Every structure is written in structure tokens, then in C-alpha cells.
């Protein structure tokens, strides 16, 4: 306890310069802890949203056999999820029964026929786009409360309808399931977020907090050496230094948690593009508070003890400014295995042996990212000293010679300033890789959009209305030949499309020699040969229904082939045969068929067609091929989280630079003053200061770009996408690196001032 009190007294009574350094340590740790709190609360925000989604799921109480109990007289429900732009809109149709059930969370009552409850954002969209009323039939009774919504901007509706209007409805006796039907972010996607945040935020954060804990290292070491010479024991000296460091980081941790709470309240109300949450979701949990209040001071304690070890072991060498020992080669230890893993995956991708969805890759990739990042930090002092010695011996410039000799004597001084910027460029490359993978998942380049609608339960009038929707450029009925499911042997099946030649021409880019009124085999000239089972002369049965009467019609595969060209990214006519509309018996409906609608792929046209389908029947199930709005929303959330990580990484990198540069400016004042008194001109001093930072920083940035691109490529290899090597991202990385060099050079200029203060070197 005596050593702790002594450390605090030295902290408060050792001059204005030390108090400024203490303030820098506190502010720096506050920024770091607030960034750490953001990273730690993201899983809690996602879990809170998933919990509310699970709590509103319609279900029923089940008996021991798994059947719905008390189903007689219970309400029925039908859930539809459709794209509204690039976001999912969920509609829950509820047909009231004779039994009363408790309403879902967020509602005051279960909607009756003709009533609707809307989320606030969907309420705004309905008033902004009146056409949505076709998908949301009824009179608004109220809004869904926050406890019934996953996010403030969710598009959700409960619609009361008469029982006879629902097809394929399920019994509902209560609301609430253990798990949501579709989590906010899938587990595999969440692993991507963890992987990225570990490299983009947590690794630079650990380095930044260590930098904050080691501010004013030279002055503090000299003071600790004096205490050791006055009789304090080795452990007591280490505890004195640790007490000062812990006090700064503990105060900074408390301040950082307060900053996080303020930022959470502000940003959650404003929202971020693609990701919004309620302020209560981002409330700090007890585990997060303990990690910040105990973990950060614990890191400061160990760093403080380690930085005081030299002063405690050899105080005379510290007081007399003995030559420092060169950095050991152990700094290369984490870099070598990290680059080994990365290089192995790159070679596997280049040779065509890329691993796919292996558990080993899920462990090795994050491990290699952390090892390479830590290796960059640990290896830079050694590389800087070797480079400085060679440049100093071969250079004839006084400014460059001064800078390199200083780097050779203190290889870690300038790199403390450069480390944050090096890690920032390294992290930027990792984020590029993740964005490339997400872009491969979400990209939709086809000029057409296909909508698949099951015809079971759709009347002939409704089908005609669907085919006449504004914006639909082509349509056809896809059906499959009948197969007997009771037979175990293989039965070939025939896929056919009922459409006219005009409809076919509107649906595909090119058709050669189509004649109406006769069946023909289809051959996409870009996809090779017809199906082996579809041989000319083979017969396939098709089933049709009219009321309760079934009719079987057999089709003999024709000899004639119709060649056409389908779209590259999406198959509009994925069938074996083209059949004329006359093949369909009058008044009969094909068994298990689906209606295919084709429109342009621009968002306005897609939205118009979906609204038109809802106008025909809002309960129709439509599958817009290639549009997975749930996946698109998850990707939007992930991109926002990555943007948050990059912003945090930028804050940490710039803060690390500013804090370390300010501390180095104060630490170097006596040496700069001594050189000025010896006759060095201000221009020479400024050039030396700039070179002292820029040269090792350039080395670090080159390593960061090379290792970052290698880590990015290895991630793309393990991600299973079609792109392994990203050449387009190199100019952006080089621009970031050049910007970091310019910032570091400008930040080094104020180190050499115009006024000489001999008092700074009076004691020396």
C-alpha cells in the first residue's frame, strides 16, 4: 500500500509536464475503453433483437405426440415475407376463431377481420406509398409497440382477415418460440463479424492501451531509477510505476464507459444505415463493465511493471543514459507462423485446392490475422534498427544521419508513433476482403427478374390478372410430368413450359425459328446438349384437375429442337420442352404447376410487380428469384458493423498517433534543444524529425500492405467465393498508406520549435 500511495503522490506532484502526460493517458484510455465497450455490446444488441423476434412467433401448444392441442376453434395464421425495396416486409394474417388467445407482444388485442396493426416505419411507408394498401388491406387500429419489434425500423404488420380467405394457414394458440425463425445475423455471418472486429478493433486497441500505459516512458524510468538508488526494493519500484499507470487507466475506463453511454443514446436514436437498435439494447451489461473496469487496469498493471523492470534491475545505467540493448529477434516469432498460415492458404487457392467450409479454417484464419498483426508490431523495432544502421552508414545527409542514428539508438521511440497507423492500413485490407465476399453474395447483375407463384389455389381469373400486371414482360406456366412416388425405381421426369412464341421472345434474349401451335424441345445454346432422359419418342404423363375430376394427358417428346439463348445469370426458361397453350385442356388446371412472371430488374419495376401481385391477392406466396431479402438485410447489418469497426479502428489509430506524437514531442524537447544549442539549424532539425518518423513508418506500411493483401487473399480462399485476388483494392490501400505518411510527417514538424529554452537541459 505504501508504494501505491507513493506512486499517486509522484503522479500529482511531479510537475506540469507529468500532469499533462497523465491527462493524455486518461483521455487515451477513455477513447480505447469506449471503443472496447462498443465491440462488446454488439452481440448483446443482436441477442436482444433475436429474443423479441422469437417472443412474437405464432405457434401452438403441442401434446406428447407433437400435435397442436386445443386446435378446435383456435385462430389461424399465415405469415408472408416480401421485399419492400431491399428490405423485408413481414405480414401476419390472423383469422380469429371461437377461442380467445393472448395477443403477441406489442399489441393490445388480436386484430379482428378488417383491422391491421402496423409498425411505425411501415405506417410511414403506407402513407408515403398508397399502393401498399393493396398488400395491407384493412383499417389501422394502432401501432405495434417496441416490445413487439426487433428494430425501430422494422416493417411488420398484423392483419385480421375472415377465416375463409386463408389458404395453407396454421393453428395459433399462443405467441413465443425459443428461437427466432431467422436471426438478425446468422451464426456463420456473425463469425465473419467477430473475425473482422478482432483484427480491425481489438488488436489495435490492445496496442493503443499499451501505448497509453507507457507514455513518458523515458522520464518515468529515470525517476524510478532514482527511487531505486534511494533504497526502494525492485518490486516496490515496479509497484510505484504500476500504481501511476493503473490510476490513469482506471480513471480513463470510468470516463470511457460514460462516453459510450452518451454515444449509445445519441446514435441509437438517430440510427445507422442498415442497422438500428433501441437504446435499451445497447445498455452496458455487468460483464462488459467488469471487463472494462478490471481488464484495462490489469493490462496497465502488467505493462507498468514490465516497463519499470529495467529501472529496478539496473538504475545506474538508466540514470547515466547507457546504450540500450538492441531489440531481440523474438519479435519475429508471431509473424513467421502467421505468414506461414496465410501463405499456405494462398498457395492452396492458386493451385486449385481451396478448402471449403472446414472447421480448421474457422480457427486458423482468425489466428493468423492476430498473429500477423501482433508480428507487425513486435517486428518493427528490429527492422527499424537494422534499416536505420545501414542508412546512417551510407547517407551523406546530416538530417537523415541524425534521424537514423536516433532510430538506431531508440528503435522503439518513433515506432510508438507509427504503430497505430500501420495497424490501420493492415485492418483496411482485411475489411476489403470481407466486403468482396459479401458483394459476391448480394450482387444481382441480371437485367430481368423472375417471380415464381404456385398455382395451387389460384383461380383462372387470378392467373389472368397476374399475367396482366403492369411491368410484366413475359410469362409462362411451368409444369412437371407426373411420377409415381410409391415406386422405388428411378422414373425420369419432364420439365415443360406452356407459353407462346411471343411470350418466349419476351422472356429470353434470343430465339431462332419459333412456330406457334406445336411442342418442341428446348436447347439453350450456351448450355450444351438436351437432357439425356428427354429422348424423341419417349412418353410422359401429365395430370390435370377440374373440380375433383382428374385427367391424364400423355405427351410424346417431339423430334424438333428449338434453339434459344437464355440469360447468363438467371435461367428464365429452365425447361426441357415448350408446349403451346392448346396443350392445356379447357377448364382444367395443371397439377403442381407454377406461374412464371418475368420483368425488368430495376427496383421500381420489381416494386410495381410485387404491389400488383398483392393487389390480386395479398396472401399469395411469391418467390422473387434471386432476391433473398432476409439475406440482404443481414448483409446490410454486417456491412454497417464493419463500417463501425473501421470507424473505431480509425479513431484508435489516429488517437494512438496523436497521443504518442504529443508524448514524444515532450520527451524529445531536451534533445532537440541540445542540438539547437550546438548549432543545428531549425530546418535541419525539422527534416531530421520528419525522417525519424517517416522512414520506419514507410517500412511498416509496406509490410502492412503486403501482409494485409496476403491475409485478405487467404480469407477469400477460405470463404468459398469466386474471387481470390483483389487487384482493384491495391490503389485504395496505397492511397491510405500515403495519407498515413503525410499525416505522420505533418505531425512531426512541431517537434522542433523556434524558441530555444535552455532550462530544458539545465539538469543534464
mmCIF file of N, CA, C and O in Angstrom, residues 523-565:
data_model
loop_
_atom_site.group_PDB
_atom_site.id
_atom_site.type_symbol
_atom_site.label_atom_id
_atom_site.label_comp_id
_atom_site.label_asym_id
_atom_site.label_seq_id
_atom_site.Cartn_x
_atom_site.Cartn_y
_atom_site.Cartn_z
ATOM 1 N N UNK A 523 -33.427 -26.040 -76.339
ATOM 2 C CA UNK A 523 -31.980 -26.187 -76.190
ATOM 3 C C UNK A 523 -31.364 -24.804 -76.041
ATOM 4 O O UNK A 523 -31.415 -23.987 -76.972
ATOM 5 N N UNK A 524 -30.822 -24.544 -74.862
ATOM 6 C CA UNK A 524 -30.090 -23.298 -74.633
ATOM 7 C C UNK A 524 -28.707 -23.466 -75.250
ATOM 8 O O UNK A 524 -27.927 -24.327 -74.827
ATOM 9 N N UNK A 525 -28.385 -22.666 -76.254
ATOM 10 C CA UNK A 525 -27.135 -22.837 -76.989
ATOM 11 C C UNK A 525 -25.916 -22.597 -76.103
ATOM 12 O O UNK A 525 -24.803 -22.996 -76.463
ATOM 13 N N UNK A 526 -26.098 -21.953 -74.945
ATOM 14 C CA UNK A 526 -24.964 -21.702 -74.057
ATOM 15 C C UNK A 526 -24.734 -22.842 -73.082
ATOM 16 O O UNK A 526 -23.707 -22.872 -72.400
ATOM 17 N N UNK A 527 -25.685 -23.801 -73.008
ATOM 18 C CA UNK A 527 -25.582 -24.859 -72.004
ATOM 19 C C UNK A 527 -25.417 -26.252 -72.593
ATOM 20 O O UNK A 527 -25.667 -27.247 -71.912
ATOM 21 N N UNK A 528 -25.031 -26.368 -73.852
ATOM 22 C CA UNK A 528 -24.665 -27.673 -74.388
ATOM 23 C C UNK A 528 -25.810 -28.461 -74.967
ATOM 24 O O UNK A 528 -26.493 -28.010 -75.884
ATOM 25 N N UNK A 529 -26.087 -29.666 -74.416
ATOM 26 C CA UNK A 529 -26.957 -30.657 -75.043
ATOM 27 C C UNK A 529 -28.239 -30.841 -74.243
ATOM 28 O O UNK A 529 -28.304 -30.541 -73.058
ATOM 29 N N UNK A 530 -29.296 -31.391 -74.889
ATOM 30 C CA UNK A 530 -30.539 -31.659 -74.160
ATOM 31 C C UNK A 530 -30.333 -32.714 -73.071
ATOM 32 O O UNK A 530 -29.347 -33.443 -73.052
ATOM 33 N N UNK A 531 -31.315 -32.796 -72.185
ATOM 34 C CA UNK A 531 -31.256 -33.756 -71.096
ATOM 35 C C UNK A 531 -31.275 -35.173 -71.645
ATOM 36 O O UNK A 531 -31.999 -35.490 -72.599
ATOM 37 N N UNK A 532 -30.482 -36.084 -71.032
ATOM 38 C CA UNK A 532 -30.373 -37.457 -71.538
ATOM 39 C C UNK A 532 -31.700 -38.207 -71.472
ATOM 40 O O UNK A 532 -31.976 -39.079 -72.312
ATOM 41 N N UNK A 533 -32.539 -37.916 -70.463
ATOM 42 C CA UNK A 533 -33.801 -38.645 -70.310
ATOM 43 C C UNK A 533 -34.875 -38.181 -71.298
ATOM 44 O O UNK A 533 -35.884 -38.856 -71.474
ATOM 45 N N UNK A 534 -34.668 -37.021 -71.898
ATOM 46 C CA UNK A 534 -35.670 -36.476 -72.823
ATOM 47 C C UNK A 534 -35.285 -36.889 -74.250
ATOM 48 O O UNK A 534 -34.694 -36.114 -75.009
ATOM 49 N N UNK A 535 -35.610 -38.107 -74.604
ATOM 50 C CA UNK A 535 -35.299 -38.624 -75.939
ATOM 51 C C UNK A 535 -36.537 -38.522 -76.827
ATOM 52 O O UNK A 535 -37.664 -38.714 -76.365
ATOM 53 N N UNK A 536 -36.352 -38.230 -78.095
ATOM 54 C CA UNK A 536 -37.505 -38.182 -79.011
ATOM 55 C C UNK A 536 -38.251 -39.514 -79.012
ATOM 56 O O UNK A 536 -37.655 -40.590 -79.062
ATOM 57 N N UNK A 537 -39.579 -39.443 -78.939
ATOM 58 C CA UNK A 537 -40.420 -40.632 -78.935
ATOM 59 C C UNK A 537 -40.813 -41.108 -77.556
ATOM 60 O O UNK A 537 -41.762 -41.891 -77.426
ATOM 61 N N UNK A 538 -40.099 -40.678 -76.498
ATOM 62 C CA UNK A 538 -40.468 -41.075 -75.140
ATOM 63 C C UNK A 538 -41.780 -40.403 -74.745
ATOM 64 O O UNK A 538 -42.102 -39.304 -75.181
ATOM 65 N N UNK A 539 -42.567 -41.081 -73.896
ATOM 66 C CA UNK A 539 -43.883 -40.594 -73.486
ATOM 67 C C UNK A 539 -43.876 -40.276 -71.994
ATOM 68 O O UNK A 539 -43.374 -41.072 -71.185
ATOM 69 N N UNK A 540 -44.470 -39.128 -71.645
ATOM 70 C CA UNK A 540 -44.546 -38.680 -70.259
ATOM 71 C C UNK A 540 -45.985 -38.279 -69.937
ATOM 72 O O UNK A 540 -46.638 -37.577 -70.749
ATOM 73 N N UNK A 541 -46.514 -38.705 -68.765
ATOM 74 C CA UNK A 541 -47.897 -38.341 -68.399
ATOM 75 C C UNK A 541 -47.946 -37.023 -67.626
ATOM 76 O O UNK A 541 -47.060 -36.718 -66.820
ATOM 77 N N UNK A 542 -49.010 -36.240 -67.873
ATOM 78 C CA UNK A 542 -49.278 -35.013 -67.129
ATOM 79 C C UNK A 542 -50.685 -35.105 -66.544
ATOM 80 O O UNK A 542 -51.621 -35.557 -67.220
ATOM 81 N N UNK A 543 -50.831 -34.659 -65.278
ATOM 82 C CA UNK A 543 -52.124 -34.706 -64.605
ATOM 83 C C UNK A 543 -52.737 -33.315 -64.565
ATOM 84 O O UNK A 543 -52.053 -32.329 -64.261
ATOM 85 N N UNK A 544 -54.059 -33.267 -64.835
ATOM 86 C CA UNK A 544 -54.815 -32.022 -64.782
ATOM 87 C C UNK A 544 -56.060 -32.258 -63.933
ATOM 88 O O UNK A 544 -56.575 -33.380 -63.861
ATOM 89 N N UNK A 545 -56.538 -31.184 -63.295
ATOM 90 C CA UNK A 545 -57.700 -31.296 -62.408
ATOM 91 C C UNK A 545 -58.739 -30.250 -62.787
ATOM 92 O O UNK A 545 -58.421 -29.126 -63.174
ATOM 93 N N UNK A 546 -60.005 -30.684 -62.655
ATOM 94 C CA UNK A 546 -61.139 -29.773 -62.830
ATOM 95 C C UNK A 546 -62.153 -30.140 -61.762
ATOM 96 O O UNK A 546 -62.837 -31.159 -61.871
ATOM 97 N N UNK A 547 -62.204 -29.263 -60.716
ATOM 98 C CA UNK A 547 -63.003 -29.639 -59.562
ATOM 99 C C UNK A 547 -62.359 -30.833 -58.885
ATOM 100 O O UNK A 547 -61.182 -30.824 -58.528
ATOM 101 N N UNK A 548 -63.072 -31.942 -58.748
ATOM 102 C CA UNK A 548 -62.499 -33.157 -58.185
ATOM 103 C C UNK A 548 -62.157 -34.193 -59.229
ATOM 104 O O UNK A 548 -61.800 -35.333 -58.888
ATOM 105 N N UNK A 549 -62.267 -33.830 -60.512
ATOM 106 C CA UNK A 549 -62.022 -34.791 -61.582
ATOM 107 C C UNK A 549 -60.599 -34.659 -62.099
ATOM 108 O O UNK A 549 -60.121 -33.563 -62.373
ATOM 109 N N UNK A 550 -59.930 -35.809 -62.218
ATOM 110 C CA UNK A 550 -58.557 -35.822 -62.725
ATOM 111 C C UNK A 550 -58.540 -36.304 -64.157
ATOM 112 O O UNK A 550 -59.256 -37.218 -64.539
ATOM 113 N N UNK A 551 -57.670 -35.687 -64.932
ATOM 114 C CA UNK A 551 -57.488 -36.090 -66.326
ATOM 115 C C UNK A 551 -56.012 -36.283 -66.593
ATOM 116 O O UNK A 551 -55.190 -35.438 -66.236
ATOM 117 N N UNK A 552 -55.660 -37.401 -67.195
ATOM 118 C CA UNK A 552 -54.273 -37.716 -67.525
ATOM 119 C C UNK A 552 -54.079 -37.518 -69.023
ATOM 120 O O UNK A 552 -54.827 -38.062 -69.844
ATOM 121 N N UNK A 553 -53.065 -36.746 -69.375
ATOM 122 C CA UNK A 553 -52.760 -36.473 -70.784
ATOM 123 C C UNK A 553 -51.300 -36.829 -71.033
ATOM 124 O O UNK A 553 -50.408 -36.347 -70.326
ATOM 125 N N UNK A 554 -51.080 -37.704 -71.999
ATOM 126 C CA UNK A 554 -49.729 -38.167 -72.294
ATOM 127 C C UNK A 554 -49.130 -37.351 -73.438
ATOM 128 O O UNK A 554 -49.812 -37.005 -74.401
ATOM 129 N N UNK A 555 -47.836 -37.090 -73.295
ATOM 130 C CA UNK A 555 -47.124 -36.279 -74.283
ATOM 131 C C UNK A 555 -45.949 -37.077 -74.832
ATOM 132 O O UNK A 555 -45.130 -37.616 -74.073
ATOM 133 N N UNK A 556 -45.862 -37.149 -76.159
ATOM 134 C CA UNK A 556 -44.745 -37.804 -76.834
ATOM 135 C C UNK A 556 -43.704 -36.754 -77.184
ATOM 136 O O UNK A 556 -44.021 -35.726 -77.795
ATOM 137 N N UNK A 557 -42.480 -36.970 -76.761
ATOM 138 C CA UNK A 557 -41.405 -35.998 -76.973
ATOM 139 C C UNK A 557 -41.153 -35.852 -78.467
ATOM 140 O O UNK A 557 -40.902 -36.840 -79.173
ATOM 141 N N UNK A 558 -41.225 -34.627 -79.002
ATOM 142 C CA UNK A 558 -41.047 -34.428 -80.456
ATOM 143 C C UNK A 558 -39.570 -34.499 -80.854
ATOM 144 O O UNK A 558 -38.667 -34.448 -80.022
ATOM 145 N N UNK A 559 -39.370 -34.584 -82.132
ATOM 146 C CA UNK A 559 -38.016 -34.632 -82.680
ATOM 147 C C UNK A 559 -37.435 -33.232 -82.834
ATOM 148 O O UNK A 559 -36.228 -33.021 -82.687
ATOM 149 N N UNK A 560 -38.271 -32.244 -83.137
ATOM 150 C CA UNK A 560 -37.811 -30.899 -83.456
ATOM 151 C C UNK A 560 -37.203 -30.214 -82.236
ATOM 152 O O UNK A 560 -37.710 -30.343 -81.111
ATOM 153 N N UNK A 561 -36.121 -29.466 -82.469
ATOM 154 C CA UNK A 561 -35.420 -28.738 -81.409
ATOM 155 C C UNK A 561 -35.494 -27.244 -81.699
ATOM 156 O O UNK A 561 -35.245 -26.801 -82.832
ATOM 157 N N UNK A 562 -35.839 -26.479 -80.691
ATOM 158 C CA UNK A 562 -35.864 -25.021 -80.790
ATOM 159 C C UNK A 562 -34.671 -24.471 -80.006
ATOM 160 O O UNK A 562 -34.559 -24.672 -78.787
ATOM 161 N N UNK A 563 -33.786 -23.807 -80.732
ATOM 162 C CA UNK A 563 -32.600 -23.244 -80.093
ATOM 163 C C UNK A 563 -32.875 -21.798 -79.665
ATOM 164 O O UNK A 563 -33.464 -21.027 -80.422
ATOM 165 N N UNK A 564 -32.413 -21.499 -78.444
ATOM 166 C CA UNK A 564 -32.620 -20.147 -77.904
ATOM 167 C C UNK A 564 -31.427 -19.811 -77.018
ATOM 168 O O UNK A 564 -30.590 -20.666 -76.709
ATOM 169 N N UNK A 565 -31.349 -18.565 -76.617
ATOM 170 C CA UNK A 565 -30.265 -18.096 -75.737
ATOM 171 C C UNK A 565 -30.893 -17.518 -74.483
ATOM 172 O O UNK A 565 -31.678 -16.575 -74.544
#
